CSV table of C-alpha atoms and ligand atoms in Angstrom, one decimal:
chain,number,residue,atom,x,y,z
A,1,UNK,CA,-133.8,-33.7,82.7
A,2,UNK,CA,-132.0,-31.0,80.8
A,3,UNK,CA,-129.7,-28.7,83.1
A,4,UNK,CA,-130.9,-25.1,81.6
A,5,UNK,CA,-128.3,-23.4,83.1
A,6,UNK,CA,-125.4,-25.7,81.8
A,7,UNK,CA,-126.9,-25.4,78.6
A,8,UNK,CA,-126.7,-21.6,78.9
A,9,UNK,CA,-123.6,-21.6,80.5
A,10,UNK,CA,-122.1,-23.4,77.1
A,11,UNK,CA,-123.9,-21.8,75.2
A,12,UNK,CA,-122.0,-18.4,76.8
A,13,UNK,CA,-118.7,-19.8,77.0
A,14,UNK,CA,-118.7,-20.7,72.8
A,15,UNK,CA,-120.2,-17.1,72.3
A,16,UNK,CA,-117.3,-15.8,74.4
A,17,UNK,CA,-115.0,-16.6,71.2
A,18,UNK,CA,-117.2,-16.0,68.6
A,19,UNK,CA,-115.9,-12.9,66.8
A,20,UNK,CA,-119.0,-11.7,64.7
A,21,UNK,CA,-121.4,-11.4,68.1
A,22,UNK,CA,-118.3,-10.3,70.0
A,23,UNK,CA,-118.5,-7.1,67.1
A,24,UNK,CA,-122.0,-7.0,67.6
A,25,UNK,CA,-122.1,-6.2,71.3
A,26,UNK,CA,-118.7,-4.0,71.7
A,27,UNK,CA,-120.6,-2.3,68.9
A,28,UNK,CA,-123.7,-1.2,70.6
A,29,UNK,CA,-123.3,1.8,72.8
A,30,UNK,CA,-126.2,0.8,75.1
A,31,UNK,CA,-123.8,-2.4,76.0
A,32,UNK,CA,-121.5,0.0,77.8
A,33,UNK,CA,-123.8,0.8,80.9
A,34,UNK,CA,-124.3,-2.8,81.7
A,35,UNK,CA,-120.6,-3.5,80.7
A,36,UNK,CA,-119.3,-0.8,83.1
A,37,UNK,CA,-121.2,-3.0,86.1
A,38,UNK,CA,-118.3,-5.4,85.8
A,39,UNK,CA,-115.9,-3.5,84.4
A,40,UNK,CA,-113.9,0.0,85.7
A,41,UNK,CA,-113.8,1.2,81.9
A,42,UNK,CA,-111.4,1.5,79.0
A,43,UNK,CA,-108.5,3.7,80.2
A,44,UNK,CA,-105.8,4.1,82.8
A,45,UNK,CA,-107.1,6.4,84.8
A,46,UNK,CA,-110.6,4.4,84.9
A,47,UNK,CA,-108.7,1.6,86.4
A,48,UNK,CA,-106.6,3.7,88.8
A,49,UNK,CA,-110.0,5.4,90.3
A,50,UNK,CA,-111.3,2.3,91.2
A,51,UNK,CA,-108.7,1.0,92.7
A,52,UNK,CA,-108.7,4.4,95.0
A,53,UNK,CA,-112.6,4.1,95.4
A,54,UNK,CA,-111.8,0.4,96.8
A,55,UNK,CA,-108.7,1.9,98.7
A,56,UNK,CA,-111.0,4.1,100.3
A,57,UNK,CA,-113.1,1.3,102.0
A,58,UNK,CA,-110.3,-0.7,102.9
A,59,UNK,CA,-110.4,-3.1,100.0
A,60,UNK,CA,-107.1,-4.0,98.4
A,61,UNK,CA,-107.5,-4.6,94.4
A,62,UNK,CA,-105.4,-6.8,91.7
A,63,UNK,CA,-106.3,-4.7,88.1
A,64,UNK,CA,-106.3,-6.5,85.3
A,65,UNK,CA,-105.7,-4.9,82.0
A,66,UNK,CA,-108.2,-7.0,79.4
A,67,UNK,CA,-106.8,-8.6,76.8
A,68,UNK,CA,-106.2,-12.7,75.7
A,69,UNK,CA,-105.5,-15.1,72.8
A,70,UNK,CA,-103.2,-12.0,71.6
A,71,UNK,CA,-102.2,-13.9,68.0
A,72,UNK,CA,-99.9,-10.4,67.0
A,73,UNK,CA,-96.7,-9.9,68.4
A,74,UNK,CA,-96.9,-5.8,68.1
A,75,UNK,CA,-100.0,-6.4,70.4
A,76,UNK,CA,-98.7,-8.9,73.0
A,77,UNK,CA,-96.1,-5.8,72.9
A,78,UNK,CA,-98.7,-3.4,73.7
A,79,UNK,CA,-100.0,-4.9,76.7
A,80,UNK,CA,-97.0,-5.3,78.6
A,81,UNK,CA,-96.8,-1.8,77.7
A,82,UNK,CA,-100.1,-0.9,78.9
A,83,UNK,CA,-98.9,-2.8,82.3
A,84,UNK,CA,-95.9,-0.9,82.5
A,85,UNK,CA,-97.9,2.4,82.5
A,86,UNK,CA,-100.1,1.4,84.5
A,87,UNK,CA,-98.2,0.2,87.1
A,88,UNK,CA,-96.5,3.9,86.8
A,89,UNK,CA,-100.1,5.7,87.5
A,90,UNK,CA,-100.7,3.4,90.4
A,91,UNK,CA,-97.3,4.2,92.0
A,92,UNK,CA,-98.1,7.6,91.8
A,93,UNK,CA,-101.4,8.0,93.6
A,94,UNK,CA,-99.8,5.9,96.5
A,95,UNK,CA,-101.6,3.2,95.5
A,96,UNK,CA,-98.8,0.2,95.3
A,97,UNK,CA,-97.1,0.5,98.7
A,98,UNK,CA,-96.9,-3.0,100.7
A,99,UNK,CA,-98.8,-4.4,97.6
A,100,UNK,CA,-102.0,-2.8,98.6
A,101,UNK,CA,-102.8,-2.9,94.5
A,102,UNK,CA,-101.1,-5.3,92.1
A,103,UNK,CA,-101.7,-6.4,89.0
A,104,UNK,CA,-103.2,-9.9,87.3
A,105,UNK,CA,-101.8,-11.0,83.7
A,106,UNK,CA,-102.8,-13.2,81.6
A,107,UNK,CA,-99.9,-15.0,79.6
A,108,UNK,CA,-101.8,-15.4,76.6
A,109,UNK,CA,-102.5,-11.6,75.8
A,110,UNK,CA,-98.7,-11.1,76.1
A,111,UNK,CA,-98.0,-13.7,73.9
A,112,UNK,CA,-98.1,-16.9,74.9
A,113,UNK,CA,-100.2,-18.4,72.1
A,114,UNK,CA,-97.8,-17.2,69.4
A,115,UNK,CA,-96.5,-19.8,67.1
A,116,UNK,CA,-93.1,-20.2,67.3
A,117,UNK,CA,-91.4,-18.9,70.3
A,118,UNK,CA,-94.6,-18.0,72.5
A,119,UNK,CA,-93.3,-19.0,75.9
A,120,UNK,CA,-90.1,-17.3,75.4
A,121,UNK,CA,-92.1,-13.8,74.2
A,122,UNK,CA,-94.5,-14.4,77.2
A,123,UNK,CA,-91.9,-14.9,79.6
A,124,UNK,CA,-89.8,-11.8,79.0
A,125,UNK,CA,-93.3,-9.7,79.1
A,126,UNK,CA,-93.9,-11.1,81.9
A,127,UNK,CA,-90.5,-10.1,83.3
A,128,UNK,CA,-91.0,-6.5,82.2
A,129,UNK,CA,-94.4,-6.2,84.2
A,130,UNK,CA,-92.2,-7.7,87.2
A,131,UNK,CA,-89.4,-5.6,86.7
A,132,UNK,CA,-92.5,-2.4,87.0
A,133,UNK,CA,-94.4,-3.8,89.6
A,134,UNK,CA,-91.3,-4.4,92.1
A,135,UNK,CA,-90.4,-0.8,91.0
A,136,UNK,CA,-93.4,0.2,91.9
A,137,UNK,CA,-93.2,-1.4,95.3
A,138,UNK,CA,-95.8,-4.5,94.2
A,139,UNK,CA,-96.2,-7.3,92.8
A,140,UNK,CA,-97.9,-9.6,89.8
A,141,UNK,CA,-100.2,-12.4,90.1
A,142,UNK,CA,-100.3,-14.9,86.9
A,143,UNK,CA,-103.8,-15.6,85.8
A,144,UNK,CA,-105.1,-19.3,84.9
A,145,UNK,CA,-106.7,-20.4,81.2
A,146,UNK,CA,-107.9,-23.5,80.3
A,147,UNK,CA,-106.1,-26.6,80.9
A,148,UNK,CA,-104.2,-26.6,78.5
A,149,UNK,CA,-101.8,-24.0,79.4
A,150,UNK,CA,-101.2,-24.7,83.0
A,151,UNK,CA,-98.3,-26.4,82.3
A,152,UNK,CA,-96.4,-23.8,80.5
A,153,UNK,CA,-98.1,-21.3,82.6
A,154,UNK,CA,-97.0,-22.9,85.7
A,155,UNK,CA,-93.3,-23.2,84.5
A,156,UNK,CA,-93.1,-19.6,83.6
A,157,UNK,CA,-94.4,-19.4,87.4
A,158,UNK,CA,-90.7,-20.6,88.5
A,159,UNK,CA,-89.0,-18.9,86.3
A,160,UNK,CA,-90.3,-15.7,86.9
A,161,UNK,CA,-90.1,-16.6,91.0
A,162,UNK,CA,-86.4,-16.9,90.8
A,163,UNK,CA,-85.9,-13.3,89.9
A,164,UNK,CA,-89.4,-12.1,91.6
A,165,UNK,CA,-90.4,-14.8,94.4
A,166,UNK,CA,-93.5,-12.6,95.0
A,167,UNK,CA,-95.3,-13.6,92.0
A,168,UNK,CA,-98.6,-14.7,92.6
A,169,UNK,CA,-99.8,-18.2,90.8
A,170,UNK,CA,-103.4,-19.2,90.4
A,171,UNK,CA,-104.8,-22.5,90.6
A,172,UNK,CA,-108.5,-24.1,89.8
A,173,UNK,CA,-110.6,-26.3,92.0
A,174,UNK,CA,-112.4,-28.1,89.0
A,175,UNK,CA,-109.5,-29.7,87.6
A,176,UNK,CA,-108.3,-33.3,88.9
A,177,UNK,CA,-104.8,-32.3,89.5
A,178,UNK,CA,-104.9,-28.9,91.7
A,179,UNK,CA,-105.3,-30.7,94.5
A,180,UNK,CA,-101.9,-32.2,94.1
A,181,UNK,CA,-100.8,-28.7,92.6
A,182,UNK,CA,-101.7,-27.1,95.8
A,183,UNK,CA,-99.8,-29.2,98.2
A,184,UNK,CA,-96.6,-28.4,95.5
A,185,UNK,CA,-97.3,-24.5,95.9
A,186,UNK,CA,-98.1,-24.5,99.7
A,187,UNK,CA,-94.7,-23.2,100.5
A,188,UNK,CA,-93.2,-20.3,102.0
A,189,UNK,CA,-93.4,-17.1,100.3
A,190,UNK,CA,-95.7,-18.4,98.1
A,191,UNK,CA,-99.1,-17.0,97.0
A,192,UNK,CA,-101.4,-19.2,95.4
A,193,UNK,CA,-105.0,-18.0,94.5
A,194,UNK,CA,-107.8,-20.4,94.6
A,195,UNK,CA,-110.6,-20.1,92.1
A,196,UNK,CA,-113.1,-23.1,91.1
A,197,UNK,CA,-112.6,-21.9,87.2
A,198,UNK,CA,-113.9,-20.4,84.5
A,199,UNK,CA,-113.5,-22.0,81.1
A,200,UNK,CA,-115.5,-24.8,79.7
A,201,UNK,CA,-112.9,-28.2,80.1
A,202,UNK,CA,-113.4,-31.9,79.5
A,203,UNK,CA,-114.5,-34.2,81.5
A,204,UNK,CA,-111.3,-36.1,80.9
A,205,UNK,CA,-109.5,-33.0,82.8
A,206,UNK,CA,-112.2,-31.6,85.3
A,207,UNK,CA,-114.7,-32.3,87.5
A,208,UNK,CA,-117.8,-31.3,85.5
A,209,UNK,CA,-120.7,-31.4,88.6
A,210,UNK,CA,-120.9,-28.1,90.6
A,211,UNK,CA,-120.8,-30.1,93.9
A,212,UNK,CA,-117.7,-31.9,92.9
A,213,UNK,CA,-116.4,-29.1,91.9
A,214,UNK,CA,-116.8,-27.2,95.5
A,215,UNK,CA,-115.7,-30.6,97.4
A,216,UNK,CA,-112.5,-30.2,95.4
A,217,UNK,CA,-112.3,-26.4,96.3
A,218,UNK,CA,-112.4,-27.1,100.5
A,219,UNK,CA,-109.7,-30.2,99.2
A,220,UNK,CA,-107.4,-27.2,98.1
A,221,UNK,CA,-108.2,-24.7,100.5
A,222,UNK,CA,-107.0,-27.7,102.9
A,223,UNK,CA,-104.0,-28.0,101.5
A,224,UNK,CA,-103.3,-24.3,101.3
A,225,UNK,CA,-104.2,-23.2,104.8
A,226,UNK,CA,-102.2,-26.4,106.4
A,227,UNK,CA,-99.3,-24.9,104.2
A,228,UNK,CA,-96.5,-22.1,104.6
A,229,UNK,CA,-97.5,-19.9,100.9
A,230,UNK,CA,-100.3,-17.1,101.1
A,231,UNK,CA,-103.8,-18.3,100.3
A,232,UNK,CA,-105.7,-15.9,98.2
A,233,UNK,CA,-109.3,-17.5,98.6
A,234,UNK,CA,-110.9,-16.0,95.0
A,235,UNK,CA,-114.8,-16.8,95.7
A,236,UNK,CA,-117.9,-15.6,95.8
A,237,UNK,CA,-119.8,-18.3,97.2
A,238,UNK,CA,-120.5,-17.7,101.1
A,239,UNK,CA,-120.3,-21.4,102.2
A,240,UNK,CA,-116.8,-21.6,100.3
A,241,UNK,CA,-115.9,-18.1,102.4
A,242,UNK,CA,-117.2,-19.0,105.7
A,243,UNK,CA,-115.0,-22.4,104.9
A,244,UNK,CA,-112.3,-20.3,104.3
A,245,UNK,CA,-112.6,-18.3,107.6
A,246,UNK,CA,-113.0,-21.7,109.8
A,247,UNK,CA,-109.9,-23.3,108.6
A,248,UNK,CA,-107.8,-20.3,108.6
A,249,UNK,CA,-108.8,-20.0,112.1
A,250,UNK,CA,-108.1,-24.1,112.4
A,251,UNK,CA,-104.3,-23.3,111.3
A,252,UNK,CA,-104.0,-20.1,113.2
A,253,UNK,CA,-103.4,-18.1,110.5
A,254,UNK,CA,-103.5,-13.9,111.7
A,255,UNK,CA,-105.7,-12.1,109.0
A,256,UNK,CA,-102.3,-10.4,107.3
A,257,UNK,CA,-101.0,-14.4,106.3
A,258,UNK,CA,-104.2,-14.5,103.6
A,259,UNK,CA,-106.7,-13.2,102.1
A,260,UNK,CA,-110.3,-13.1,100.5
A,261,UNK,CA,-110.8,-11.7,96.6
A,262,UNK,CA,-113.7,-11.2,94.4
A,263,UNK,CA,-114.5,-9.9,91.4
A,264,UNK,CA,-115.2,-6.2,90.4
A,265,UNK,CA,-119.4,-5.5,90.9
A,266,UNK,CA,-120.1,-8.8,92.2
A,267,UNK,CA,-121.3,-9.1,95.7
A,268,UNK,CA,-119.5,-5.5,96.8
A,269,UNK,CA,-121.6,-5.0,100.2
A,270,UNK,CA,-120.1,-8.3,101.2
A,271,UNK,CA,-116.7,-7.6,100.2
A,272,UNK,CA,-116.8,-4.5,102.2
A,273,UNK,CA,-118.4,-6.4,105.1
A,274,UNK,CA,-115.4,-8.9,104.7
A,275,UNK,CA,-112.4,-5.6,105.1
A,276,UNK,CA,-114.9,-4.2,108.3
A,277,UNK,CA,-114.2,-7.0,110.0
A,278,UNK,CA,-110.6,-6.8,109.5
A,279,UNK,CA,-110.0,-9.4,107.2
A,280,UNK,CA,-107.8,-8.4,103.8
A,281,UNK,CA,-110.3,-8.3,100.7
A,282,UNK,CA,-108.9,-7.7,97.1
A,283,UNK,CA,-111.1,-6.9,94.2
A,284,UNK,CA,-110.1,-8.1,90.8
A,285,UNK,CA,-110.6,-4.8,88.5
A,286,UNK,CA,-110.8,-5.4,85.1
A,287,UNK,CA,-110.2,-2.5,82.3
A,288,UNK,CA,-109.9,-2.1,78.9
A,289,UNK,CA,-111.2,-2.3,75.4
A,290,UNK,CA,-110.9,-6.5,75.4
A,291,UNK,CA,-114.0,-6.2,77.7
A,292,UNK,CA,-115.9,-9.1,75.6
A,293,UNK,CA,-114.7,-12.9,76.6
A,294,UNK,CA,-114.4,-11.7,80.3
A,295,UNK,CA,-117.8,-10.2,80.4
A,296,UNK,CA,-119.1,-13.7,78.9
A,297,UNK,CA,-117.6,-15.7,81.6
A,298,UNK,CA,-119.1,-13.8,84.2
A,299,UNK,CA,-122.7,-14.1,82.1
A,300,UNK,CA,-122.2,-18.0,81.9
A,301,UNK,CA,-121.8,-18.4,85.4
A,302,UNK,CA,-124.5,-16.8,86.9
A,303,UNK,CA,-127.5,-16.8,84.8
A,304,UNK,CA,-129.3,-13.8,86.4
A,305,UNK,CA,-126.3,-11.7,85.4
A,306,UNK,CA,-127.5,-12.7,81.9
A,307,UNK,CA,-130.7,-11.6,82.9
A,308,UNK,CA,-129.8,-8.2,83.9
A,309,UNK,CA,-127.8,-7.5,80.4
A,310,UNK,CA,-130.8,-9.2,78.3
A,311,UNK,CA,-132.9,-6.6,79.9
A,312,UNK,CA,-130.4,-3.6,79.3
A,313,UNK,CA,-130.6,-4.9,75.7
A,314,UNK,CA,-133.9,-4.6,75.5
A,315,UNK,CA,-135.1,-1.8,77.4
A,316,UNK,CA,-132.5,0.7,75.3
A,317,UNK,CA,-132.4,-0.7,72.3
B,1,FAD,C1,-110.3,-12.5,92.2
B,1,FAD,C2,-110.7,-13.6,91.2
B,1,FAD,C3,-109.8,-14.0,90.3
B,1,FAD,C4,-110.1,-15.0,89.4
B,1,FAD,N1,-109.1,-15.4,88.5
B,1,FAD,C5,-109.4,-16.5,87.7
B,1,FAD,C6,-108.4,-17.1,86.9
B,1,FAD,O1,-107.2,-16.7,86.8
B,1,FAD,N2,-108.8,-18.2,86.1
B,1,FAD,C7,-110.0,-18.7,86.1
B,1,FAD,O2,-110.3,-19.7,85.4
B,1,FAD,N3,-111.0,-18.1,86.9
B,1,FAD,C8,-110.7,-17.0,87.6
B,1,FAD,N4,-111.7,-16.5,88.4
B,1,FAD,C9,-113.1,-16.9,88.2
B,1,FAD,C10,-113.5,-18.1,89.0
B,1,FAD,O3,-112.8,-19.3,88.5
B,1,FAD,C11,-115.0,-18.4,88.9
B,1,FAD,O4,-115.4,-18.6,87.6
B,1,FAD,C12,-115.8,-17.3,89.5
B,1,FAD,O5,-115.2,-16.7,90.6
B,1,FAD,C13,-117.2,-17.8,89.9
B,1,FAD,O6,-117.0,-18.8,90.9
B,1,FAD,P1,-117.4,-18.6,92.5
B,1,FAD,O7,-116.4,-19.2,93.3
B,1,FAD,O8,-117.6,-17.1,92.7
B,1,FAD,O9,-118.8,-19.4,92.6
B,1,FAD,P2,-120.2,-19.5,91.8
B,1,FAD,O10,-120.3,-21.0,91.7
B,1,FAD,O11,-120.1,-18.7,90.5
B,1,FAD,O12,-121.1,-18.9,92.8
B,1,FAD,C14,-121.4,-19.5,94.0
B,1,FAD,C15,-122.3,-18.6,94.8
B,1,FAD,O13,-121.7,-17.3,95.0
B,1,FAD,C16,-122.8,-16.4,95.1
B,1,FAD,N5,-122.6,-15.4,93.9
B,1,FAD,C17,-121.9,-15.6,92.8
B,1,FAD,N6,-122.1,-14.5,92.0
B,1,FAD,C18,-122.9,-13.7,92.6
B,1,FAD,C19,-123.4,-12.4,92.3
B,1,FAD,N7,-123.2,-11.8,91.1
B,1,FAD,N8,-124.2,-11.8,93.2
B,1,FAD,C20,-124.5,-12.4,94.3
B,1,FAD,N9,-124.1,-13.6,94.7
B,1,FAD,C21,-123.2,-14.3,93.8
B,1,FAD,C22,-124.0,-17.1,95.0
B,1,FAD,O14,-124.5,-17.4,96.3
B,1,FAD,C23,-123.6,-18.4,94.2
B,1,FAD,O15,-124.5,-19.4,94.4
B,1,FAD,C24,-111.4,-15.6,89.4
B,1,FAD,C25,-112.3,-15.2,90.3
B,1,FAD,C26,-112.0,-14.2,91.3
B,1,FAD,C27,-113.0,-13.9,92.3
């Protein structure tokens, strides 16, 4: 029988890079309500209040300024720019002492995907928004994109660590080799976010059934809790949380050696049911104008949040 929600799900992750529906929907104003469920808005300061909001119920955030597959030098330019002052506004509300916000990066919007030199422009972007962020008193974590970047992105991973050993990396459950990837990052010093993944990947290259994909996820989170680095367990799913909880508690690990994250709007009376307790939850807080491919990853993974936007369409159109 036909899987509806793969098909949807693929269906949502080739939409995420079409350009003409991508125009479409940043187009139409009534798309900004639902938008602004998943994302804190377009500017600076929307990012910075949220973060505070969340600072204010004990959640840590990582903000994340939207913005990949940059293909124009000027604008791989202006992101890191865009990180730098950000990373400036959050110092000065208090927000970045002992890390409690930090920020996520994705190589590609700061030039990674540029012909030519790409690594080399990505890596000293990079460098400039580590340079910032340990002024600031905090620190970056890289962001994962499909396969076939996490070599390079993993090598700018140790170059950036020798200068800033704080840099975060982030690792995905459904492909075959971050099992072995954890156990190489499970080191001291080291933080190393676990996610399952978000792009659509080959079989050849990932596990492609949902089950596999979560049996590979406790594999990791195995590897990471047994180890020395910081596990930063990025999930939503409760059975993957409570997972999370038991072996952490199996490898006595006090709740300041890791921590849970999730994703702006999703599932926030849990997150704030995960801080109450005492454990250390950071929200991912995504801002900007390059709201679209983001907001279609989230839609292709959990087909009622398709629902909800479909309806918003609908209903004020
Ligand atoms: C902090 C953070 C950073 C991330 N960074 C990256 C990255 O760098 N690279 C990358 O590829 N991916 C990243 N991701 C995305 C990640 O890979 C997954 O695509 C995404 O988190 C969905 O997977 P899941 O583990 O939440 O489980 P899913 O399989 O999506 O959901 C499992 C269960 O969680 C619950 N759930 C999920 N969503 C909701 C909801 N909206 N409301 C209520 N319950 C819900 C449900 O019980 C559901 O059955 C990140 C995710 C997080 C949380």
């Amino acid at each position: 029988m036909v899987d509806a929600s793969a098909v949807l799900r693929q269906g949502l992750l080739q939409l995420s890079r079409s350009g003409q529906i991508r125009n479409l929907i940043e187009k139409a104003p009534l798309s900004r309500d639902v938008v602004r469920r998943f994302v804190a808005g377009e500017s600076t300061a929307d990012a910075v209040g949220a973060a505070t909001a969340l600072a204010q119920t004990g959640r840590l955030s990582t903000i994340d300024f939207l913005g990949e597959d940059t293909t124009d030098l000027d604008q791989a330019r202006a992101t890191s720019e865009a990180y730098v002052e950000l990373l400036g506004a959050m110092s000065e509300v208090g927000l970045t002492q002992g890390g409690r916000a930090e920020v996520s990066v994705k190589l590609s919007a700061v030039g990674q995907y540029l012909p030519g030199d790409g690594h080399k422009i990505a890596l000293d972007h990079a460098r400039e928004i580590c340079q910032a962020a340990a002024n600031a008193g905090t620190t970056v974590t890289l962001d994962m994109e499909d396969h076939t970047t996490t070599d390079a992105t993993l090598e700018t991973l140790r170059e950036l660590r020798q200068d800033f050993p704080s840099v975060g990396a982030v690792l995905q459950a459904y492909l075959h080799r971050t099992e072995a990837d954890c156990r190489d990052l499970a080191v001291a010093g080291s933080r190393v976010r676990l996610c399952k993944g978000a792009y659509k990947e080959p079989e050849s290259v990932a596990f492609q059934d949902s089950a596999e994909v979560d049996k590979s996820y406790v594999r990791c989170l195995k590897a990471l809790m047994a180890g020395d680095g910081y596990p930063m367990v990025a999930s939503h799913d409760p059975r993957l949380v409570e997972i999370a909880g038991a072996l952490a508690a199996r490898h006595h690990r006090k709740a300041d050696s890791f921590e849970y994250q999730m994703l702006y709007g999703i599932r926030p009376e849990e997150q704030k049911r995960i801080a109450d307790r005492g454990d250390q939850m950071r929200v991912y807080i995504p801002y900007g104008h390059e709201w679209y491919g983001y907001l279609m990853r989230r839609m292709a993974e959990r087909p009622a949040n398709t629902v909800f936007f479909l309806r918003a369409l609908a209903t004020k159109g």
